[in-house]
mmCIF file of C-alpha atoms and ligand atoms in Angstrom:
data_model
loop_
_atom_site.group_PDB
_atom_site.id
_atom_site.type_symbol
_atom_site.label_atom_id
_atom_site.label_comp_id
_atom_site.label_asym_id
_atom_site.label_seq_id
_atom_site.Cartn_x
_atom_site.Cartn_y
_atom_site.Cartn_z
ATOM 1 C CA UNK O 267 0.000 0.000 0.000
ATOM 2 C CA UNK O 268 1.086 3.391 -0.858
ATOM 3 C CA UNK O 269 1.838 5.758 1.997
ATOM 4 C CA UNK O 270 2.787 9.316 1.507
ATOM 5 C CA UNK O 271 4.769 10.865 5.254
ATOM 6 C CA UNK O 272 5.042 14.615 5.643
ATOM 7 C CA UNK O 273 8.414 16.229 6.803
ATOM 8 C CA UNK O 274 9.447 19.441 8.400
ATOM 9 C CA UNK O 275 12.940 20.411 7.836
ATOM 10 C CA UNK O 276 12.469 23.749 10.125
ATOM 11 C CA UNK O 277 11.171 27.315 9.326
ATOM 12 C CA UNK O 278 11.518 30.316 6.745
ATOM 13 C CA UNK O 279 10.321 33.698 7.099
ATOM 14 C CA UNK O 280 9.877 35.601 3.767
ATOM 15 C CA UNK O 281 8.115 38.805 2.733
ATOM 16 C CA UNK O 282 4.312 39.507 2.420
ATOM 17 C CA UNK O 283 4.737 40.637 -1.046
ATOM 18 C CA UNK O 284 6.596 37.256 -1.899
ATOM 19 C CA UNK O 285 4.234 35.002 -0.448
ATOM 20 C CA UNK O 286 1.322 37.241 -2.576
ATOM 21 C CA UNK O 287 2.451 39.155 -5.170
ATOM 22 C CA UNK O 288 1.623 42.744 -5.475
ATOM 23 C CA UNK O 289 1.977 44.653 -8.327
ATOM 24 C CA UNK O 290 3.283 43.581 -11.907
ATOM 25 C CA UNK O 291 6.709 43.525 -13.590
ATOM 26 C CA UNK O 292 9.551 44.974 -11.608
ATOM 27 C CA UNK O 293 7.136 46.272 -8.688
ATOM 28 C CA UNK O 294 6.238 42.828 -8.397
ATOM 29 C CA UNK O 295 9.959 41.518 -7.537
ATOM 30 C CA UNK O 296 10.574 44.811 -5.709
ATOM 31 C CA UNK O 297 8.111 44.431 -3.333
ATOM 32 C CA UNK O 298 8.471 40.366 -2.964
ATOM 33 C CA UNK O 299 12.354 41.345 -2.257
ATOM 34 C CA UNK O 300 11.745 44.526 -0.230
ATOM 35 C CA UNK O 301 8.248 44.571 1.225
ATOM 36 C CA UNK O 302 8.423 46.051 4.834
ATOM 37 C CA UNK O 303 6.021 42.844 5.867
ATOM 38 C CA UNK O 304 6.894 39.472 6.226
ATOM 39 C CA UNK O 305 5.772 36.316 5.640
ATOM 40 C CA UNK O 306 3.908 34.195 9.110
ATOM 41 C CA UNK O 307 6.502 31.423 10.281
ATOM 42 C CA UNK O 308 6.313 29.438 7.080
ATOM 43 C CA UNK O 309 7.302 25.408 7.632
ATOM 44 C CA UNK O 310 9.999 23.688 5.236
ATOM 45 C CA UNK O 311 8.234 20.382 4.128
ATOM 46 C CA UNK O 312 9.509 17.570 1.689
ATOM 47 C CA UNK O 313 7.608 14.555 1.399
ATOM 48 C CA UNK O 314 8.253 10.749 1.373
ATOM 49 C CA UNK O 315 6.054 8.275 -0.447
ATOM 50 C CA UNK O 316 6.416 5.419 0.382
ATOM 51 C CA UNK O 317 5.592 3.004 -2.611
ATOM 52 C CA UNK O 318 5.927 -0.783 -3.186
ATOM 53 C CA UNK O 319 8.411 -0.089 -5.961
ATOM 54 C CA UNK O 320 10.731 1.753 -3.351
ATOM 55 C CA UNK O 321 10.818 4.825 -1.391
ATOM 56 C CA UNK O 322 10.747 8.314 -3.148
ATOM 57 C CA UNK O 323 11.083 11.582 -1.459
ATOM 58 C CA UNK O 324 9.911 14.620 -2.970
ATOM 59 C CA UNK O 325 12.219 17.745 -2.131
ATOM 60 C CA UNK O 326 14.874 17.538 0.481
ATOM 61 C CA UNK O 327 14.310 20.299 2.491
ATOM 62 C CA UNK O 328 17.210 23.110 4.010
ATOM 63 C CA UNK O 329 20.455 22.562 5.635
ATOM 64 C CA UNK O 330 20.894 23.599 9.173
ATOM 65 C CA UNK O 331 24.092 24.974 7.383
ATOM 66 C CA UNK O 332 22.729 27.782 6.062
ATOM 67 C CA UNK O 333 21.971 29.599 9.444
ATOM 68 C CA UNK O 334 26.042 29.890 8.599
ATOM 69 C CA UNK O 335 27.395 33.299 7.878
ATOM 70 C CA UNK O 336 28.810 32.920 5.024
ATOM 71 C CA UNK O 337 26.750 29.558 3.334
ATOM 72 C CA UNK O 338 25.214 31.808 1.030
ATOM 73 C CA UNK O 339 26.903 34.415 -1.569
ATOM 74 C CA UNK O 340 27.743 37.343 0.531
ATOM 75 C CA UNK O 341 26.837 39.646 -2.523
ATOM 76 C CA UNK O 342 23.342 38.449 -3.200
ATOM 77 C CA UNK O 343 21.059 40.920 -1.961
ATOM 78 C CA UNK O 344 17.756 38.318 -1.284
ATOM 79 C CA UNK O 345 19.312 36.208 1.478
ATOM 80 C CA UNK O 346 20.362 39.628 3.482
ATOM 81 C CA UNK O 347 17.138 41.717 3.082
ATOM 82 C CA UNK O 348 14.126 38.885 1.987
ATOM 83 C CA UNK O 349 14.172 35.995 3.979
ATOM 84 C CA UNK O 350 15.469 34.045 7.253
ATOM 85 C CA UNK O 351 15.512 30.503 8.533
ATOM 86 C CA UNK O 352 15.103 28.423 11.437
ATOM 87 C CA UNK O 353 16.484 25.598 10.438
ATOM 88 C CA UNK O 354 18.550 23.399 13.661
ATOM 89 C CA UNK O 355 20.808 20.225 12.967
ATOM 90 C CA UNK O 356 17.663 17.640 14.310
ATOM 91 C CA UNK O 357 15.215 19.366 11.348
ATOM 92 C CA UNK O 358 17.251 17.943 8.390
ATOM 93 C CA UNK O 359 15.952 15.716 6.430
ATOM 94 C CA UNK O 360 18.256 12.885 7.490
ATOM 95 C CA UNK O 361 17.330 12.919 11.429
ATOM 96 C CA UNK O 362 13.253 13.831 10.330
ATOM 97 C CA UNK O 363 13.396 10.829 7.882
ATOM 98 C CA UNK O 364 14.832 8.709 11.071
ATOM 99 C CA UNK O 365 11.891 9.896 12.989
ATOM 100 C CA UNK O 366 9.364 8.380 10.735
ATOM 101 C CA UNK O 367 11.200 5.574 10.898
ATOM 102 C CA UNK O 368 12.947 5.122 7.494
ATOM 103 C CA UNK O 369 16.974 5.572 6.798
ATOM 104 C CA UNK O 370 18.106 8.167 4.388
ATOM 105 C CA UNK O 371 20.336 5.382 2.896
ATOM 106 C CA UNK O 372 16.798 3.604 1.592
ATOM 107 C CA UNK O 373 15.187 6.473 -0.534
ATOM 108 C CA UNK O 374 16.002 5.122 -3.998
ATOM 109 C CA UNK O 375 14.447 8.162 -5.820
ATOM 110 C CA UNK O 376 14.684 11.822 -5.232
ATOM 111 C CA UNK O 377 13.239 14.132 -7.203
ATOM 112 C CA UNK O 378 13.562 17.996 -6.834
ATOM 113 C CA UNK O 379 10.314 19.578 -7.766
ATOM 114 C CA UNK O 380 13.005 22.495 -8.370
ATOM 115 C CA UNK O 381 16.781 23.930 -7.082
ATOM 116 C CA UNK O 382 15.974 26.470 -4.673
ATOM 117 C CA UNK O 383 18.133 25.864 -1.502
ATOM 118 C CA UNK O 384 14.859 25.354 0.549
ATOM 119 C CA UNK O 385 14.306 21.894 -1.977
ATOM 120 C CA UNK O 386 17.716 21.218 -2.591
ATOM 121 C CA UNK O 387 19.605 21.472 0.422
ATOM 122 C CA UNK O 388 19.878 18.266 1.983
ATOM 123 C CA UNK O 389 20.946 16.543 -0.869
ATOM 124 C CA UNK O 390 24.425 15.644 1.052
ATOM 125 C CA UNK O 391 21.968 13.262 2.924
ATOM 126 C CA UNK O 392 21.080 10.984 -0.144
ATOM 127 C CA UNK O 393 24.698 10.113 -2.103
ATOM 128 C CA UNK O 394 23.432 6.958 -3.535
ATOM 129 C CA UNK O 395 20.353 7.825 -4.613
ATOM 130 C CA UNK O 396 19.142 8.263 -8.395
ATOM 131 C CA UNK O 397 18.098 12.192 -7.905
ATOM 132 C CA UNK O 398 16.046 13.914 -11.027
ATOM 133 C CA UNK O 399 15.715 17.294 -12.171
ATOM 134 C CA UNK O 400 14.192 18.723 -14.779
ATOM 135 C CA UNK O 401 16.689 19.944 -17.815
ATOM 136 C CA UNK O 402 14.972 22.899 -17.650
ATOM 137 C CA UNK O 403 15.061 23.411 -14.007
ATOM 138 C CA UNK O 404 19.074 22.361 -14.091
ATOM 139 C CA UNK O 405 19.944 24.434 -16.875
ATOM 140 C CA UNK O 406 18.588 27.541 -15.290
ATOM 141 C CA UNK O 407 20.367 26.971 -12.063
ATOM 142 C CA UNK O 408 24.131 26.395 -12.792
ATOM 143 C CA UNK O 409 27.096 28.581 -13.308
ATOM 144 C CA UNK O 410 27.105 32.026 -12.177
ATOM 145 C CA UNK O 411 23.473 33.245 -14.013
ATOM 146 C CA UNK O 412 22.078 30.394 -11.763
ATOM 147 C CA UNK O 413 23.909 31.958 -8.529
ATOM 148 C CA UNK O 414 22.741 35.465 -9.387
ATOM 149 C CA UNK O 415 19.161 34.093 -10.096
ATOM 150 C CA UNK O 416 19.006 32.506 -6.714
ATOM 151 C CA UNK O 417 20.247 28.940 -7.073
ATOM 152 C CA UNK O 418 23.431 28.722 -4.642
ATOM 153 C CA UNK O 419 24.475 26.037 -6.544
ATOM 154 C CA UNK O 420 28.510 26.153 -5.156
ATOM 155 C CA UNK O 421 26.376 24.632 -2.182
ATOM 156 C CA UNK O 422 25.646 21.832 -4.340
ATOM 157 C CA UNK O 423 27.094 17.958 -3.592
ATOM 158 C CA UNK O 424 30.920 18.131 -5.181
ATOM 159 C CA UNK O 425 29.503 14.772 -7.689
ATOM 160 C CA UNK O 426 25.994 16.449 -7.831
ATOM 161 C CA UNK O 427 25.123 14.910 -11.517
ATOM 162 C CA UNK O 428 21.502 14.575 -11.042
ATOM 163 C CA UNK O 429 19.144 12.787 -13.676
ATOM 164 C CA UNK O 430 17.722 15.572 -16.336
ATOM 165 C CA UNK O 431 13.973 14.633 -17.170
ATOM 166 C CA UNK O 432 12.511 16.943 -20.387
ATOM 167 C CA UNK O 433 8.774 16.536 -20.078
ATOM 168 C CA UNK O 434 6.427 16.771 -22.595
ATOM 169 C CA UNK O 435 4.867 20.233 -23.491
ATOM 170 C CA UNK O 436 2.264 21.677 -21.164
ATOM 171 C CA UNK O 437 -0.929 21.872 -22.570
ATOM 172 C CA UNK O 438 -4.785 22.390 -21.473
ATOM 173 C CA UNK O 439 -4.690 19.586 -19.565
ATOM 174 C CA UNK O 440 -2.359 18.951 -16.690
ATOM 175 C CA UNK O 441 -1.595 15.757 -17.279
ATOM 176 C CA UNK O 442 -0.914 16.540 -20.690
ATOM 177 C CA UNK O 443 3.035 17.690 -19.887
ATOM 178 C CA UNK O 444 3.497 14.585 -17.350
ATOM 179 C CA UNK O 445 5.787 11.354 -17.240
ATOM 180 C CA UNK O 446 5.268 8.181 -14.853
ATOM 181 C CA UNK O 447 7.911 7.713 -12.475
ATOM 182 C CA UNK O 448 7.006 4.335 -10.958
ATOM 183 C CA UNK O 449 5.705 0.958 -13.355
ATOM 184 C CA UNK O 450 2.556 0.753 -11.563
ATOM 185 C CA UNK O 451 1.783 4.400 -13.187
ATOM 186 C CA UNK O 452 0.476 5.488 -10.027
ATOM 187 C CA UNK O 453 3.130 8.465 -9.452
ATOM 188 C CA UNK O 454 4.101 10.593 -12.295
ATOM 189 C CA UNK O 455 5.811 13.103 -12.472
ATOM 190 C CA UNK O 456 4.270 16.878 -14.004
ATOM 191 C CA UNK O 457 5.511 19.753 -15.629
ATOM 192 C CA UNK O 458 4.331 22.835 -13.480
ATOM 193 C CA UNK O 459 6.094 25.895 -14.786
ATOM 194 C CA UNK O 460 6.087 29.359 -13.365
ATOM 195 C CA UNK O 461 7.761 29.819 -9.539
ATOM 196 C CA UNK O 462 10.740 28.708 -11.468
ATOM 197 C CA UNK O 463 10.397 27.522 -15.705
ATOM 198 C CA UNK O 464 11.523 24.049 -14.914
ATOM 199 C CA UNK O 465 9.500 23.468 -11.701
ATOM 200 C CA UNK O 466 7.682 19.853 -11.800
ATOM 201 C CA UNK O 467 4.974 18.488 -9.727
ATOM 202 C CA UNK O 468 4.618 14.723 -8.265
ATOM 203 C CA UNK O 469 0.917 13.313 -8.206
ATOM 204 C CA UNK O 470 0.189 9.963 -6.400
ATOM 205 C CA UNK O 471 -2.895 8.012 -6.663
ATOM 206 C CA UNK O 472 -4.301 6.629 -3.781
ATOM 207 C CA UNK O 473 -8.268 5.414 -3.149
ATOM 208 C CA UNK O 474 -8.821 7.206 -6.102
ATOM 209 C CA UNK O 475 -7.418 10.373 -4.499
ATOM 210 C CA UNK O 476 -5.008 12.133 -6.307
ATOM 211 C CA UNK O 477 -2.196 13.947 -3.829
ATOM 212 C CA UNK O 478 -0.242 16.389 -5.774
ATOM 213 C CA UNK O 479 3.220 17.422 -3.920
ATOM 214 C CA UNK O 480 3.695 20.965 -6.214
ATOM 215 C CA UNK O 481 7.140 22.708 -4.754
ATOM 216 C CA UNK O 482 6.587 26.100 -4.814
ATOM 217 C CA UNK O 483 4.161 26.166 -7.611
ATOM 218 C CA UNK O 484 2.073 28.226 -5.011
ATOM 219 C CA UNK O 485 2.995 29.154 -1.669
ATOM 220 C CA UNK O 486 -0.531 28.512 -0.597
ATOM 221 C CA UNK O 487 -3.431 26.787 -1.145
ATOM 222 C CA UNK O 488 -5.452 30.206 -1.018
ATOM 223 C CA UNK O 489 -2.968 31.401 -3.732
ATOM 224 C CA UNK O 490 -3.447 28.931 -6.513
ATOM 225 C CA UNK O 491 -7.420 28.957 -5.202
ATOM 226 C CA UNK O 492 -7.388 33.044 -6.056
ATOM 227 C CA UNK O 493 -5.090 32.909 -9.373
ATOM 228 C CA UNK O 494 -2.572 35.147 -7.874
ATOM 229 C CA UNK O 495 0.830 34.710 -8.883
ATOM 230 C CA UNK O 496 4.008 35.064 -5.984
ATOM 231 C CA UNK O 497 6.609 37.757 -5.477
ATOM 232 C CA UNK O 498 9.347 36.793 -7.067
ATOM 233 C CA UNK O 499 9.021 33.709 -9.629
ATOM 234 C CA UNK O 500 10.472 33.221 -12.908
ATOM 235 C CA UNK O 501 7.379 33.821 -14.977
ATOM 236 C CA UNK O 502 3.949 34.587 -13.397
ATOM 237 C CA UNK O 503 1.669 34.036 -16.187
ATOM 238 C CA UNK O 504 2.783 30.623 -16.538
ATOM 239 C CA UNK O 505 2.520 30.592 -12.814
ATOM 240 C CA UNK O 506 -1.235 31.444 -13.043
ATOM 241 C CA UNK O 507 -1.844 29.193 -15.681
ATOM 242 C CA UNK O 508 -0.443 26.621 -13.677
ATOM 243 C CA UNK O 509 -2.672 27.467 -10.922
ATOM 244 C CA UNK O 510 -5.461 27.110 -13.961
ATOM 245 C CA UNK O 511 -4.927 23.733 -14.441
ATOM 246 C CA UNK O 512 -4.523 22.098 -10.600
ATOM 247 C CA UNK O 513 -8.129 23.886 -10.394
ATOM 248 C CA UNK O 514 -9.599 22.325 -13.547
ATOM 249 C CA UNK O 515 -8.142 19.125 -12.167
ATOM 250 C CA UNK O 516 -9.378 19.416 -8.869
ATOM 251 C CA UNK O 517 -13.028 20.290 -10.372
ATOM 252 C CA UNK O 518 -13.259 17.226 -12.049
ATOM 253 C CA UNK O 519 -11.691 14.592 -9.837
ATOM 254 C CA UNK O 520 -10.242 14.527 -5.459
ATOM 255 C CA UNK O 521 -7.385 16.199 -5.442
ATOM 256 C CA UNK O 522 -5.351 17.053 -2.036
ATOM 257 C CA UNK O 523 -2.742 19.283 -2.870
ATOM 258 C CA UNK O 524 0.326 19.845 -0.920
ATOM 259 C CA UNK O 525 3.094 21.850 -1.287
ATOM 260 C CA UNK O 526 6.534 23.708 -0.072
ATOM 261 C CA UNK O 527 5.350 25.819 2.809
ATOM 262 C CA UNK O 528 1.403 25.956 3.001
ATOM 263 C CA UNK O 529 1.016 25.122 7.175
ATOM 264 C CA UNK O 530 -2.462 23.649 6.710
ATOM 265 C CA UNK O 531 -0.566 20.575 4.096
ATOM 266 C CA UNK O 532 -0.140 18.090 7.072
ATOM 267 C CA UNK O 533 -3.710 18.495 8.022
ATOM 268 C CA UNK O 534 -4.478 18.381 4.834
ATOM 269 C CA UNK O 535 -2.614 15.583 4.376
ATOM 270 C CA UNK O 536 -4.254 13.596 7.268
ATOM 271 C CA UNK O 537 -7.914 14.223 6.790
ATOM 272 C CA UNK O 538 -7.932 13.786 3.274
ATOM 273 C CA UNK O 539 -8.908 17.308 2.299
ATOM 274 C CA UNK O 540 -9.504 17.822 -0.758
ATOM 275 C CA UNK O 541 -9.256 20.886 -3.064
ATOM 276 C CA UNK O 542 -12.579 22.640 -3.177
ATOM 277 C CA UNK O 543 -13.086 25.352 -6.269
ATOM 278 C CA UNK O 544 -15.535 27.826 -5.932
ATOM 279 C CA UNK O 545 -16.838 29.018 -9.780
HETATM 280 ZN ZN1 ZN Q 193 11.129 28.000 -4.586
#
């Protein structure tokens, strides 16, 4: 039986205006950088499904590392003025996996629903696993153009050669830009561009539920309910349209989504909730 386990790799504050966004074009980013309000305590979840065919974990949450002076580049004006973490040794993925009582030597699968160091930082924990990334997603995060566009990817594993998945084309439907990731076809993998262009979503089936683990493709529920794009993302009409299809799915069929930082997901999670779309 299929199992899916929520995890909590500590907290993030970031701005208001990067949670929501408000304005367009380069108001938008100013404000989700600069916005005098800031975000509630926001949690840090990845999540583990636990599958016949072997365990996959979606997203590997933050290093305690980067409470560090110094982890990220000094010269990068977001991590002094638009966010900070709580993030302690015991919330990294490793010890949290422990706690639910699975090794971090047994995921077989990890896949990054995108690079941000919130997603991507405890890869050190998972050295043997086979870890995929969208071409898209990796392409737009190396070298110094990824550094200055928010990937600190000198923070990456020294052998970090992850698996690069190209998905096919998004279309009307959801499922129409999406890939199976296990035989049974009950996980798959989804192309869900817009909080970053290569960001990809991971659906599970279970009792004829569909649980959809979406990164950052909204910050909240509320968010992707309302059409309203974040702060800072790579493109926000692709981000709404996104948000466009998860509601078209969830009006046809149960669908509990979960994602990056939304605090209701393990409650969610546990009862079962699924999306409801007013219209
Ligand atoms: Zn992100």
């Amino acid at each position: 039986m299929t199992k899916i386990h929520i995890l909590r790799t500590g907290s993030v504050w970031i701005k208001a205006a990067q949670v929501r966004a408000r304005g367009t074009g380069l108001t938008r980013i100013y404000n989700g950088l600069f916005d005098r309000a800031w975000s509630p305590e926001l949690p840090i979840f990845a999540y583990l499904i636990e599958h016949p065919e072997g365990l996959i974990l979606v997203d590997t949450g933050e290093t305690a590392r980067a409470m560090n002076k110094g982890y990220y580049p000094f010269w990068h004006p977001y991590y002094h003025f638009s966010i900070r973490l709580n993030v302690r040794p015991d919330d990294e993925i490793g010890p949290q996996l422990r706690l639910a009582g699975f090794a971090p030597e047994d995921v077989k699968t990890v896949v990054l629903t995108h690079l941000h160091t919130d997603h991507a930082g405890g890869l050190a924990w998972f050295g043997k696993a086979r870890v995929l990334v969208s071409q898209r997603e990796f392409a737009a995060a190396r070298g110094f153009a990824g550094r200055v566009a928010g990937y600190p990817n000198h923070r990456w594993p020294k052998d970090f050669t992850p698996e690069l998945l190209q998905l096919p084309p998004v279309g009307a439907n959801l499922m129409d830009a999406s890939m199976p990731l296990t035989k049974d076809g009950t996980v798959r993998i989804i192309a869900a561009p817009g909080h970053t262009l290569g960001l990809m979503a991971v659906s599970v089936e279970i009792d004829g539920i569909m649980f959809l683990m979406a990164g950052d493709a909204s910050y909240l529920e509320q968010t992707l309910l309302e059409g309203v794009p974040d702060g800072v993302g790579a493109d926000p009409a692709a981000q709404l349209q996104t948000h466009a299809r998860i509601r078209a799915m969830a009006r046809r069929r149960p669908l509990v989504y979960l994602n990056g930082h939304d605090p209701d997901c393990p409650q969610r999670l546990q009862e079962r909730r699924t999306m409801q779309v007013l219209e």
